[in-house]
Amino acid sequence: MAVLLGCIADDFTGGADLAGMLVKAGMKTIQLIGVPTGLGPKDVDAIVIALKSRTNSVTEAVDESLKALEWLKSQDCQQFYFKYCSTFDSTSAGNIGPVAEALMKALNTNFTIACPAFPANKRSIYKGHLFVGDELLSESGMRNHPLTPMMDSNLVRVLQKQVTAKVGLTDYSVVKGGSGVIQKRFADLQKDGYQFSIVDALSDIDLHSIGAACADLPLVTGGSGIALGLPENFRKKGLLKTSADADKLGDAGGLRAVISGSCSVATQEQVRLMKAHSPAYHLDPLALADGKNVVREALEWAAQHIASGPVLIYATSAPEEVRNIQERLGIDKAGAMVEDALAGIARGLVRSGVGQLIVAGGETSGAVVKALGISGLRIGSEIAPGVPWTKAIFEDSTVQPLMLALKSGNFGGPQFFNEAWDYIK
Ligand code: ADP
């Protein structure tokens, strides 16, 4: 069966955010890392291709996005989605506008919306102005972002600077009228020569109305919030029937391990509480720097303990210890050495039968995913907000099944490492 929704996200965590939203709304979803070369996955409703195109040059971002679109088209996707940040992170040159325009051209369509609103995360749009909580975008912390400072909260103006087409507005007086009124506004804007509309949204009810009004648009662009309303369109057309089991990943087997390279406050506590119940091995960066084979030592240690329950292997240290190590080894060298070692340990653990693995730390997760040769993730149920269980899709299809939870440093409650196992469905 054809894939219903083909999505292109401009960064990895944004892709995961969108994939999680689609799963919650009942769509079986996988996230692929970069543009795939091979055949597509079977039995999914939505595919999210996560790029790293938010801060590339405009040309690179457009090229990569078009490649992703071509591949998604080969999967017969019925509708396409371009996902960017809910704070519309971009420079005056792009990349949101140029990528959206290039995708429209490639899809032979001349109208789309741009709606980064995500009310659940306090991003709302009123009269075209984006608010972050109670503040205008331009008065929020985003004005000081190191790569994409947002100095203007008027999204019509911001997008207009990035595109050649005309940008209009579907404001709240229209949105509150529901999907029929919104669709009429889209038609009127098109008649007047507009190719984009910023759309106001203050609540999830608005997102559902806007989603319904987008049922026949070949391309939708927005944050992850706007994805909330799209699955219902496919359901109404009789194309989506899988809502109850969208987050089921199949049987989980194998041994259990936690690898932690995060030194964030939440992870410190999670490590402390897991150590109280489970065997734990502390990876010493100075031993690594001395050339000791720490990976082998950790794997030999794990082999002795893992049969009787989850083990923890962690580099996580208190801030003063981390500072001490960074002073001795250099920040970048210490980080890269620890990431490499933890990635090597992850590879060894999976080879020796680990089938359920939690990794703590954004950079650490990136290193582990790369070392394991993972090309995609089937998204399952949430353990904590923003952290779902996933099932790894490997470049090499002979690898045994692996359930993976990739936890950003500050995510998850104190008992995350002890309780996450209960959430595998
Ligand atoms: P988070 O999501 O908490 O930011 P990351 O994995 O993204 O976690 O970043 C943590 C960084 O700190 C990684 O590069 C990791 O290798 C490094 N690191 C972990 N433990 C130590 C340590 N004890 N000393 C120095 N660096 C460390």
CSV table of C-alpha atoms and ligand atoms in Angstrom, one decimal:
chain,number,residue,atom,x,y,z
A,1,MET,CA,0.0,0.0,0.0
A,2,ALA,CA,1.1,3.5,-0.7
A,3,VAL,CA,2.6,5.7,2.1
A,4,LEU,CA,0.1,8.3,3.1
A,5,LEU,CA,2.4,11.1,4.3
A,6,GLY,CA,6.0,11.7,3.2
A,7,CYS,CA,7.8,14.2,5.5
A,8,ILE,CA,11.1,16.1,5.2
A,9,ALA,CA,12.4,17.5,8.5
A,10,ASP,CA,15.2,20.0,8.6
A,11,ASP,CA,16.9,18.4,11.7
A,12,PHE,CA,17.1,15.1,13.6
A,13,THR,CA,15.3,15.9,16.8
A,14,GLY,CA,12.6,17.9,14.8
A,15,GLY,CA,12.1,14.7,12.8
A,16,ALA,CA,11.6,12.7,15.9
A,17,ASP,CA,9.2,15.2,17.3
A,18,LEU,CA,7.0,15.0,14.1
A,19,ALA,CA,7.3,11.2,14.0
A,20,GLY,CA,6.1,11.0,17.6
A,21,MET,CA,3.2,13.3,16.9
A,22,LEU,CA,2.0,11.2,13.9
A,23,VAL,CA,2.3,8.0,15.9
A,24,LYS,CA,0.2,9.5,18.7
A,25,ALA,CA,-2.4,10.5,16.0
A,26,GLY,CA,-2.5,6.8,14.9
A,27,MET,CA,-0.1,6.6,12.0
A,28,LYS,CA,2.6,3.9,11.8
A,29,THR,CA,5.7,6.0,11.3
A,30,ILE,CA,9.4,5.5,10.7
A,31,GLN,CA,12.1,8.1,10.8
A,32,LEU,CA,15.0,7.7,8.3
A,33,ILE,CA,18.3,9.3,8.9
A,34,GLY,CA,19.3,11.2,5.8
A,35,VAL,CA,18.1,10.4,2.3
A,36,PRO,CA,17.9,6.7,1.8
A,37,THR,CA,19.3,4.9,-1.2
A,38,GLY,CA,17.5,1.6,-1.1
A,39,LEU,CA,13.9,0.4,-1.1
A,40,GLY,CA,11.4,1.9,1.3
A,41,PRO,CA,10.0,0.3,4.4
A,42,LYS,CA,6.8,-1.8,4.2
A,43,ASP,CA,3.7,-1.4,6.2
A,44,VAL,CA,4.0,2.2,7.3
A,45,ASP,CA,1.6,5.1,7.0
A,46,ALA,CA,4.2,7.9,7.3
A,47,ILE,CA,7.9,8.3,6.6
A,48,VAL,CA,9.9,11.1,8.1
A,49,ILE,CA,13.3,11.8,6.4
A,50,ALA,CA,15.4,13.7,8.9
A,51,LEU,CA,18.0,16.0,7.2
A,52,LYS,CA,20.5,18.4,8.8
A,53,SER,CA,19.5,21.3,6.5
A,54,ARG,CA,18.4,24.0,9.0
A,55,THR,CA,21.6,25.9,8.9
A,56,ASN,CA,23.3,24.7,5.7
A,57,SER,CA,23.7,27.0,2.7
A,58,VAL,CA,20.4,27.6,0.9
A,59,THR,CA,21.7,25.6,-2.1
A,60,GLU,CA,22.7,22.6,0.0
A,61,ALA,CA,19.4,22.7,1.9
A,62,VAL,CA,17.3,22.9,-1.4
A,63,ASP,CA,19.4,20.1,-3.0
A,64,GLU,CA,19.0,17.7,-0.1
A,65,SER,CA,15.3,18.5,0.4
A,66,LEU,CA,14.7,17.8,-3.4
A,67,LYS,CA,16.6,14.5,-3.1
A,68,ALA,CA,14.4,13.5,-0.1
A,69,LEU,CA,11.3,14.5,-2.0
A,70,GLU,CA,12.3,12.5,-5.1
A,71,TRP,CA,12.8,9.4,-2.9
A,72,LEU,CA,9.5,10.0,-1.1
A,73,LYS,CA,7.8,10.3,-4.5
A,74,SER,CA,9.2,6.9,-5.4
A,75,GLN,CA,7.2,5.6,-2.4
A,76,ASP,CA,4.0,6.9,-3.8
A,77,CYS,CA,3.3,9.2,-0.9
A,78,GLN,CA,-0.2,10.8,-1.1
A,79,GLN,CA,0.8,14.1,0.6
A,80,PHE,CA,4.0,15.8,1.5
A,81,TYR,CA,5.1,17.7,4.6
A,82,PHE,CA,8.0,20.0,5.2
A,83,LYS,CA,8.8,20.2,8.9
A,84,TYR,CA,10.8,23.1,10.5
A,85,CYS,CA,11.1,24.5,14.0
A,86,SER,CA,8.1,25.9,15.9
A,87,THR,CA,10.1,29.1,16.3
A,88,PHE,CA,10.6,29.3,12.5
A,89,ASP,CA,14.4,29.1,12.9
A,90,SER,CA,15.8,30.6,9.7
A,91,THR,CA,17.9,33.5,8.4
A,92,SER,CA,16.6,36.3,6.2
A,93,ALA,CA,17.9,34.2,3.2
A,94,GLY,CA,16.2,30.9,4.3
A,95,ASN,CA,16.2,28.1,4.5
A,96,ILE,CA,12.5,27.6,5.1
A,97,GLY,CA,11.2,29.8,2.2
A,98,PRO,CA,13.6,28.6,-0.6
A,99,VAL,CA,13.1,24.9,0.4
A,100,ALA,CA,9.3,25.3,0.5
A,101,GLU,CA,9.3,27.1,-2.9
A,102,ALA,CA,11.6,24.4,-4.5
A,103,LEU,CA,9.3,21.6,-3.1
A,104,MET,CA,6.2,23.3,-4.5
A,105,LYS,CA,7.8,23.6,-7.9
A,106,ALA,CA,8.8,20.0,-7.9
A,107,LEU,CA,5.3,19.0,-6.9
A,108,ASN,CA,3.8,21.2,-9.5
A,109,THR,CA,1.6,23.0,-7.0
A,110,ASN,CA,1.1,26.7,-6.4
A,111,PHE,CA,-0.3,27.0,-2.9
A,112,THR,CA,0.8,25.9,0.5
A,113,ILE,CA,0.5,27.1,4.1
A,114,ALA,CA,3.3,27.9,6.6
A,115,CYS,CA,2.2,27.3,10.2
A,116,PRO,CA,4.8,26.6,12.9
A,117,ALA,CA,2.2,26.9,15.7
A,118,PHE,CA,2.5,24.3,18.5
A,119,PRO,CA,0.2,25.5,21.3
A,120,ALA,CA,1.0,22.5,23.5
A,121,ASN,CA,4.6,23.9,23.6
A,122,LYS,CA,3.4,27.5,23.9
A,123,ARG,CA,4.0,28.5,20.3
A,124,SER,CA,1.0,30.4,19.0
A,125,ILE,CA,0.3,32.7,16.0
A,126,TYR,CA,-2.0,35.6,16.1
A,127,LYS,CA,-2.5,38.1,13.3
A,128,GLY,CA,0.6,36.5,11.7
A,129,HIS,CA,2.8,37.2,14.8
A,130,LEU,CA,4.5,34.2,16.4
A,131,PHE,CA,4.4,34.1,20.2
A,132,VAL,CA,6.7,32.0,22.4
A,133,GLY,CA,4.7,31.7,25.7
A,134,ASP,CA,3.7,35.3,26.5
A,135,GLU,CA,6.4,36.9,24.5
A,136,LEU,CA,6.6,37.9,20.8
A,137,LEU,CA,9.2,35.7,19.0
A,138,SER,CA,11.4,38.8,18.5
A,139,GLU,CA,11.4,39.5,22.3
A,140,SER,CA,12.0,35.9,23.3
A,141,GLY,CA,15.4,34.2,23.8
A,142,MET,CA,15.3,33.4,20.1
A,143,ARG,CA,16.5,36.9,19.3
A,144,ASN,CA,19.9,35.8,20.7
A,145,HIS,CA,20.1,32.4,18.9
A,146,PRO,CA,23.7,31.9,17.8
A,147,LEU,CA,22.8,30.7,14.2
A,148,THR,CA,19.3,31.8,13.5
A,149,PRO,CA,18.4,34.9,15.5
A,150,MET,CA,14.8,35.8,15.1
A,151,MET,CA,14.4,39.6,15.2
A,152,ASP,CA,10.9,39.9,13.6
A,153,SER,CA,7.8,38.1,14.9
A,154,ASN,CA,5.7,38.9,11.9
A,155,LEU,CA,5.9,35.7,9.9
A,156,VAL,CA,4.3,37.1,6.8
A,157,ARG,CA,7.2,39.6,6.6
A,158,VAL,CA,9.8,37.0,7.6
A,159,LEU,CA,8.7,34.5,4.9
A,160,GLN,CA,8.2,37.2,2.3
A,161,LYS,CA,11.9,38.1,2.6
A,162,GLN,CA,12.8,34.4,1.8
A,163,VAL,CA,10.6,33.8,-1.2
A,164,THR,CA,9.7,35.2,-4.6
A,165,ALA,CA,6.0,34.3,-4.4
A,166,LYS,CA,3.4,36.4,-2.6
A,167,VAL,CA,2.8,35.6,1.1
A,168,GLY,CA,-0.7,36.2,2.6
A,169,LEU,CA,-2.3,35.6,5.9
A,170,THR,CA,-5.2,33.5,7.1
A,171,ASP,CA,-5.9,35.2,10.4
A,172,TYR,CA,-7.7,34.1,13.5
A,173,SER,CA,-11.1,35.6,12.5
A,174,VAL,CA,-11.1,33.0,9.7
A,175,VAL,CA,-9.5,30.1,11.6
A,176,LYS,CA,-12.1,30.2,14.3
A,177,GLY,CA,-14.8,29.7,11.7
A,178,GLY,CA,-13.6,26.1,11.1
A,179,SER,CA,-12.2,24.2,8.2
A,180,GLY,CA,-14.8,25.2,5.5
A,181,VAL,CA,-14.1,28.9,6.1
A,182,ILE,CA,-10.4,28.3,6.1
A,183,GLN,CA,-10.6,26.5,2.8
A,184,LYS,CA,-12.5,29.4,1.3
A,185,ARG,CA,-9.8,31.8,2.4
A,186,PHE,CA,-7.2,29.6,0.8
A,187,ALA,CA,-9.1,29.6,-2.5
A,188,ASP,CA,-9.5,33.5,-2.3
A,189,LEU,CA,-5.8,33.9,-1.6
A,190,GLN,CA,-4.9,31.7,-4.6
A,191,LYS,CA,-7.3,33.8,-6.8
A,192,ASP,CA,-5.5,36.9,-5.7
A,193,GLY,CA,-2.1,35.4,-6.7
A,194,TYR,CA,-0.8,34.4,-3.3
A,195,GLN,CA,1.2,31.1,-3.1
A,196,PHE,CA,1.8,31.0,0.7
A,197,SER,CA,-0.4,31.6,3.6
A,198,ILE,CA,0.8,32.0,7.2
A,199,VAL,CA,-2.1,30.6,9.3
A,200,ASP,CA,-3.0,31.8,12.8
A,201,ALA,CA,-3.5,29.1,15.5
A,202,LEU,CA,-4.0,29.4,19.3
A,203,SER,CA,-5.1,25.9,20.3
A,204,ASP,CA,-5.2,22.3,19.2
A,205,ILE,CA,-8.8,22.9,18.1
A,206,ASP,CA,-7.4,25.4,15.6
A,207,LEU,CA,-4.7,22.9,14.4
A,208,HIS,CA,-7.4,20.3,13.8
A,209,SER,CA,-9.5,22.8,11.7
A,210,ILE,CA,-6.4,23.8,9.7
A,211,GLY,CA,-5.4,20.2,9.2
A,212,ALA,CA,-8.9,19.4,7.8
A,213,ALA,CA,-8.6,22.4,5.5
A,214,CYS,CA,-5.3,21.1,4.1
A,215,ALA,CA,-6.7,17.7,3.1
A,216,ASP,CA,-6.2,18.4,-0.6
A,217,LEU,CA,-3.0,20.4,-0.5
A,218,PRO,CA,-0.1,18.4,-2.1
A,219,LEU,CA,2.4,20.1,0.3
A,220,VAL,CA,1.9,21.3,3.9
A,221,THR,CA,4.7,23.1,5.7
A,222,GLY,CA,4.9,23.8,9.5
A,223,GLY,CA,6.1,22.7,12.9
A,224,SER,CA,5.0,19.4,14.3
A,225,GLY,CA,1.8,20.8,15.7
A,226,ILE,CA,0.0,21.1,12.4
A,227,ALA,CA,0.5,17.3,11.9
A,228,LEU,CA,-2.1,16.8,14.5
A,229,GLY,CA,-5.0,17.4,12.1
A,230,LEU,CA,-3.7,15.5,9.0
A,231,PRO,CA,-4.3,11.8,10.0
A,232,GLU,CA,-8.0,12.4,10.3
A,233,ASN,CA,-8.1,13.4,6.6
A,234,PHE,CA,-6.8,10.0,5.6
A,235,ARG,CA,-9.1,8.3,8.0
A,236,LYS,CA,-12.1,10.1,6.5
A,237,LYS,CA,-11.0,8.9,3.0
A,238,GLY,CA,-10.9,5.3,4.4
A,239,LEU,CA,-7.1,5.1,3.9
A,240,LEU,CA,-6.0,4.9,7.6
A,241,LYS,CA,-7.2,2.2,9.8
A,242,THR,CA,-4.4,1.4,12.1
A,243,SER,CA,-4.9,3.9,14.9
A,244,ALA,CA,-4.9,1.3,17.8
A,245,ASP,CA,-1.5,-0.3,17.1
A,246,ALA,CA,0.5,2.5,15.5
A,247,ASP,CA,2.9,2.5,18.5
A,248,LYS,CA,3.3,-1.3,18.7
A,249,LEU,CA,6.9,-2.3,17.8
A,250,GLY,CA,6.5,-6.0,18.1
A,251,ASP,CA,8.1,-8.4,20.6
A,252,ALA,CA,11.0,-7.1,22.5
A,253,GLY,CA,13.6,-9.6,23.4
A,254,GLY,CA,17.3,-9.8,24.3
A,255,LEU,CA,19.3,-8.4,27.2
A,256,ARG,CA,18.9,-4.9,28.6
A,257,ALA,CA,21.5,-2.1,29.0
A,258,VAL,CA,21.8,1.6,29.6
A,259,ILE,CA,24.6,3.7,28.1
A,260,SER,CA,25.0,7.2,29.4
A,261,GLY,CA,27.3,9.9,28.0
A,262,SER,CA,25.1,12.7,29.2
A,263,CYS,CA,26.3,14.9,32.1
A,264,SER,CA,23.0,16.9,32.3
A,265,VAL,CA,21.3,17.4,35.6
A,266,ALA,CA,18.4,15.0,34.9
A,267,THR,CA,20.7,12.3,33.7
A,268,GLN,CA,22.9,12.6,36.9
A,269,GLU,CA,19.9,11.8,39.0
A,270,GLN,CA,18.7,9.0,36.7
A,271,VAL,CA,22.2,7.4,36.9
A,272,ARG,CA,22.3,7.7,40.7
A,273,LEU,CA,18.9,6.0,41.0
A,274,MET,CA,19.7,3.2,38.6
A,275,LYS,CA,23.0,2.5,40.4
A,276,ALA,CA,20.9,1.8,43.5
A,277,HIS,CA,19.3,-1.2,41.9
A,278,SER,CA,21.6,-2.4,39.1
A,279,PRO,CA,25.2,-3.2,38.4
A,280,ALA,CA,27.1,-0.1,37.1
A,281,TYR,CA,30.4,0.5,35.3
A,282,HIS,CA,31.9,3.9,35.3
A,283,LEU,CA,33.9,4.7,32.2
A,284,ASP,CA,37.0,6.8,33.1
A,285,PRO,CA,38.0,9.3,30.4
A,286,LEU,CA,41.6,9.5,31.8
A,287,ALA,CA,42.0,5.8,31.4
A,288,LEU,CA,40.9,6.1,27.8
A,289,ALA,CA,43.4,8.9,27.3
A,290,ASP,CA,46.1,6.7,28.8
A,291,GLY,CA,45.4,4.2,26.0
A,292,LYS,CA,43.8,1.6,28.2
A,293,ASN,CA,41.4,-0.8,26.4
A,294,VAL,CA,38.3,0.5,28.3
A,295,VAL,CA,35.9,-0.8,25.7
A,296,ARG,CA,37.1,-4.4,26.2
A,297,GLU,CA,37.2,-4.0,29.9
A,298,ALA,CA,33.6,-2.6,30.0
A,299,LEU,CA,32.3,-5.4,27.8
A,300,GLU,CA,34.0,-8.1,29.9
A,301,TRP,CA,32.5,-6.5,33.0
A,302,ALA,CA,29.0,-6.4,31.3
A,303,ALA,CA,29.3,-10.1,30.3
A,304,GLN,CA,29.6,-11.1,34.0
A,305,HIS,CA,26.5,-9.1,35.1
A,306,ILE,CA,24.0,-8.7,32.3
A,307,ALA,CA,22.3,-12.1,32.4
A,308,SER,CA,20.5,-11.2,35.6
A,309,GLY,CA,19.1,-7.8,34.6
A,310,PRO,CA,19.8,-4.4,33.1
A,311,VAL,CA,23.4,-3.0,33.4
A,312,LEU,CA,24.5,0.6,33.3
A,313,ILE,CA,27.7,1.8,31.6
A,314,TYR,CA,28.2,5.5,32.2
A,315,ALA,CA,30.6,8.3,31.7
A,316,THR,CA,28.2,10.7,33.4
A,317,SER,CA,30.1,12.7,36.0
A,318,ALA,CA,29.5,15.8,38.2
A,319,PRO,CA,30.3,19.2,36.6
A,320,GLU,CA,33.6,19.7,38.6
A,321,GLU,CA,34.9,16.2,37.4
A,322,VAL,CA,33.9,17.0,33.8
A,323,ARG,CA,35.7,20.3,34.0
A,324,ASN,CA,38.8,18.7,35.4
A,325,ILE,CA,38.8,16.1,32.6
A,326,GLN,CA,38.2,18.8,30.0
A,327,GLU,CA,41.1,20.9,31.3
A,328,ARG,CA,43.4,18.0,31.0
A,329,LEU,CA,42.2,16.6,27.7
A,330,GLY,CA,40.5,19.5,26.0
A,331,ILE,CA,36.7,19.8,25.6
A,332,ASP,CA,36.4,18.4,22.1
A,333,LYS,CA,39.0,15.6,22.6
A,334,ALA,CA,37.3,14.5,25.8
A,335,GLY,CA,33.9,14.5,24.2
A,336,ALA,CA,34.9,12.7,21.1
A,337,MET,CA,36.9,10.1,23.0
A,338,VAL,CA,34.1,9.3,25.4
A,339,GLU,CA,31.5,9.2,22.5
A,340,ASP,CA,33.7,6.8,20.5
A,341,ALA,CA,34.2,4.5,23.5
A,342,LEU,CA,30.5,4.4,24.4
A,343,ALA,CA,29.6,3.8,20.7
A,344,GLY,CA,32.1,0.9,20.6
A,345,ILE,CA,30.6,-0.5,23.8
A,346,ALA,CA,27.1,-0.2,22.3
A,347,ARG,CA,28.3,-2.2,19.3
A,348,GLY,CA,29.8,-4.9,21.5
A,349,LEU,CA,26.7,-5.1,23.7
A,350,VAL,CA,24.4,-5.5,20.7
A,351,ARG,CA,26.7,-8.2,19.2
A,352,SER,CA,26.5,-10.1,22.5
A,353,GLY,CA,22.8,-10.2,22.7
A,354,VAL,CA,21.5,-6.8,24.0
A,355,GLY,CA,18.1,-6.3,22.4
A,356,GLN,CA,16.8,-3.4,24.5
A,357,LEU,CA,19.1,-0.4,24.8
A,358,ILE,CA,18.7,3.1,26.3
A,359,VAL,CA,21.2,5.7,25.3
A,360,ALA,CA,21.4,9.0,27.3
A,361,GLY,CA,22.8,12.1,25.6
A,362,GLY,CA,22.1,13.8,22.2
A,363,GLU,CA,25.7,13.6,20.9
A,364,THR,CA,26.2,10.2,22.5
A,365,SER,CA,23.0,8.9,20.7
A,366,GLY,CA,24.3,10.2,17.4
A,367,ALA,CA,27.6,8.4,17.8
A,368,VAL,CA,25.8,5.1,18.9
A,369,VAL,CA,23.3,5.3,16.0
A,370,LYS,CA,26.2,5.7,13.5
A,371,ALA,CA,28.3,3.0,15.1
A,372,LEU,CA,25.5,0.5,15.0
A,373,GLY,CA,24.8,1.1,11.3
A,374,ILE,CA,21.2,2.2,11.9
A,375,SER,CA,19.5,3.8,8.9
A,376,GLY,CA,16.1,4.4,10.5
A,377,LEU,CA,13.9,4.1,13.5
A,378,ARG,CA,10.3,2.8,13.7
A,379,ILE,CA,8.7,5.1,16.4
A,380,GLY,CA,6.8,3.5,19.3
A,381,SER,CA,5.1,4.6,22.5
A,382,GLU,CA,6.4,7.5,24.6
A,383,ILE,CA,8.3,6.7,27.8
A,384,ALA,CA,8.4,10.4,28.7
A,385,PRO,CA,7.6,13.5,26.7
A,386,GLY,CA,9.9,13.6,23.7
A,387,VAL,CA,11.4,10.1,24.3
A,388,PRO,CA,9.7,7.2,22.6
A,389,TRP,CA,10.8,3.6,22.4
A,390,THR,CA,11.9,2.9,18.8
A,391,LYS,CA,12.8,-0.2,16.8
A,392,ALA,CA,16.1,0.2,14.9
A,393,ILE,CA,16.2,-0.4,11.2
A,394,PHE,CA,19.7,-1.5,10.1
A,395,GLU,CA,21.6,-1.0,6.9
A,396,ASP,CA,22.5,-4.8,7.3
A,397,SER,CA,19.2,-6.6,7.6
A,398,THR,CA,20.7,-9.7,9.3
A,399,VAL,CA,21.2,-7.9,12.6
A,400,GLN,CA,18.9,-9.1,15.4
A,401,PRO,CA,16.0,-6.8,16.4
A,402,LEU,CA,16.9,-3.9,18.7
A,403,MET,CA,14.6,-1.7,20.7
A,404,LEU,CA,16.3,1.6,21.3
A,405,ALA,CA,15.4,4.7,23.4
A,406,LEU,CA,17.5,7.8,22.7
A,407,LYS,CA,17.2,10.2,25.5
A,408,SER,CA,18.2,13.9,25.3
A,409,GLY,CA,20.2,14.8,28.4
A,410,ASN,CA,17.5,16.7,30.3
A,411,PHE,CA,14.5,14.6,29.4
A,412,GLY,CA,12.8,12.0,31.5
A,413,GLY,CA,11.9,11.7,35.2
A,414,PRO,CA,14.3,10.6,38.0
A,415,GLN,CA,13.4,6.9,37.6
A,416,PHE,CA,13.6,6.9,33.8
A,417,PHE,CA,16.4,4.2,33.6
A,418,ASN,CA,14.5,1.9,36.0
A,419,GLU,CA,11.0,2.3,34.6
A,420,ALA,CA,11.5,2.7,30.8
A,421,TRP,CA,11.4,-1.1,30.3
A,422,ASP,CA,7.8,-1.2,31.4
A,423,TYR,CA,6.8,1.0,28.4
A,424,ILE,CA,8.0,-1.4,25.6
A,425,LYS,CA,4.8,-2.4,23.7
B,1,ADP,P1,23.4,15.9,26.6
B,1,ADP,O1,22.2,15.4,25.8
B,1,ADP,O2,23.2,15.8,28.0
B,1,ADP,O3,23.9,17.2,26.1
B,1,ADP,P2,25.5,14.7,25.0
B,1,ADP,O4,25.8,13.3,24.8
B,1,ADP,O5,24.9,15.5,23.9
B,1,ADP,O6,24.6,14.8,26.3
B,1,ADP,O7,26.8,15.5,25.4
B,1,ADP,C1,27.6,15.1,26.5
B,1,ADP,C2,29.1,15.2,26.0
B,1,ADP,O8,29.9,15.1,27.2
B,1,ADP,C3,29.5,14.1,25.1
B,1,ADP,O9,30.3,14.6,24.1
B,1,ADP,C4,30.2,13.1,26.0
B,1,ADP,O10,31.2,12.3,25.3
B,1,ADP,C5,30.9,14.1,27.0
B,1,ADP,N1,31.2,13.4,28.3
B,1,ADP,C6,30.5,12.5,28.9
B,1,ADP,N2,31.1,12.2,30.1
B,1,ADP,C7,32.2,13.0,30.2
B,1,ADP,C8,33.2,13.1,31.2
B,1,ADP,N3,33.2,12.4,32.3
B,1,ADP,N4,34.2,14.0,30.9
B,1,ADP,C9,34.2,14.7,29.8
B,1,ADP,N5,33.3,14.6,28.8
B,1,ADP,C10,32.3,13.8,29.0
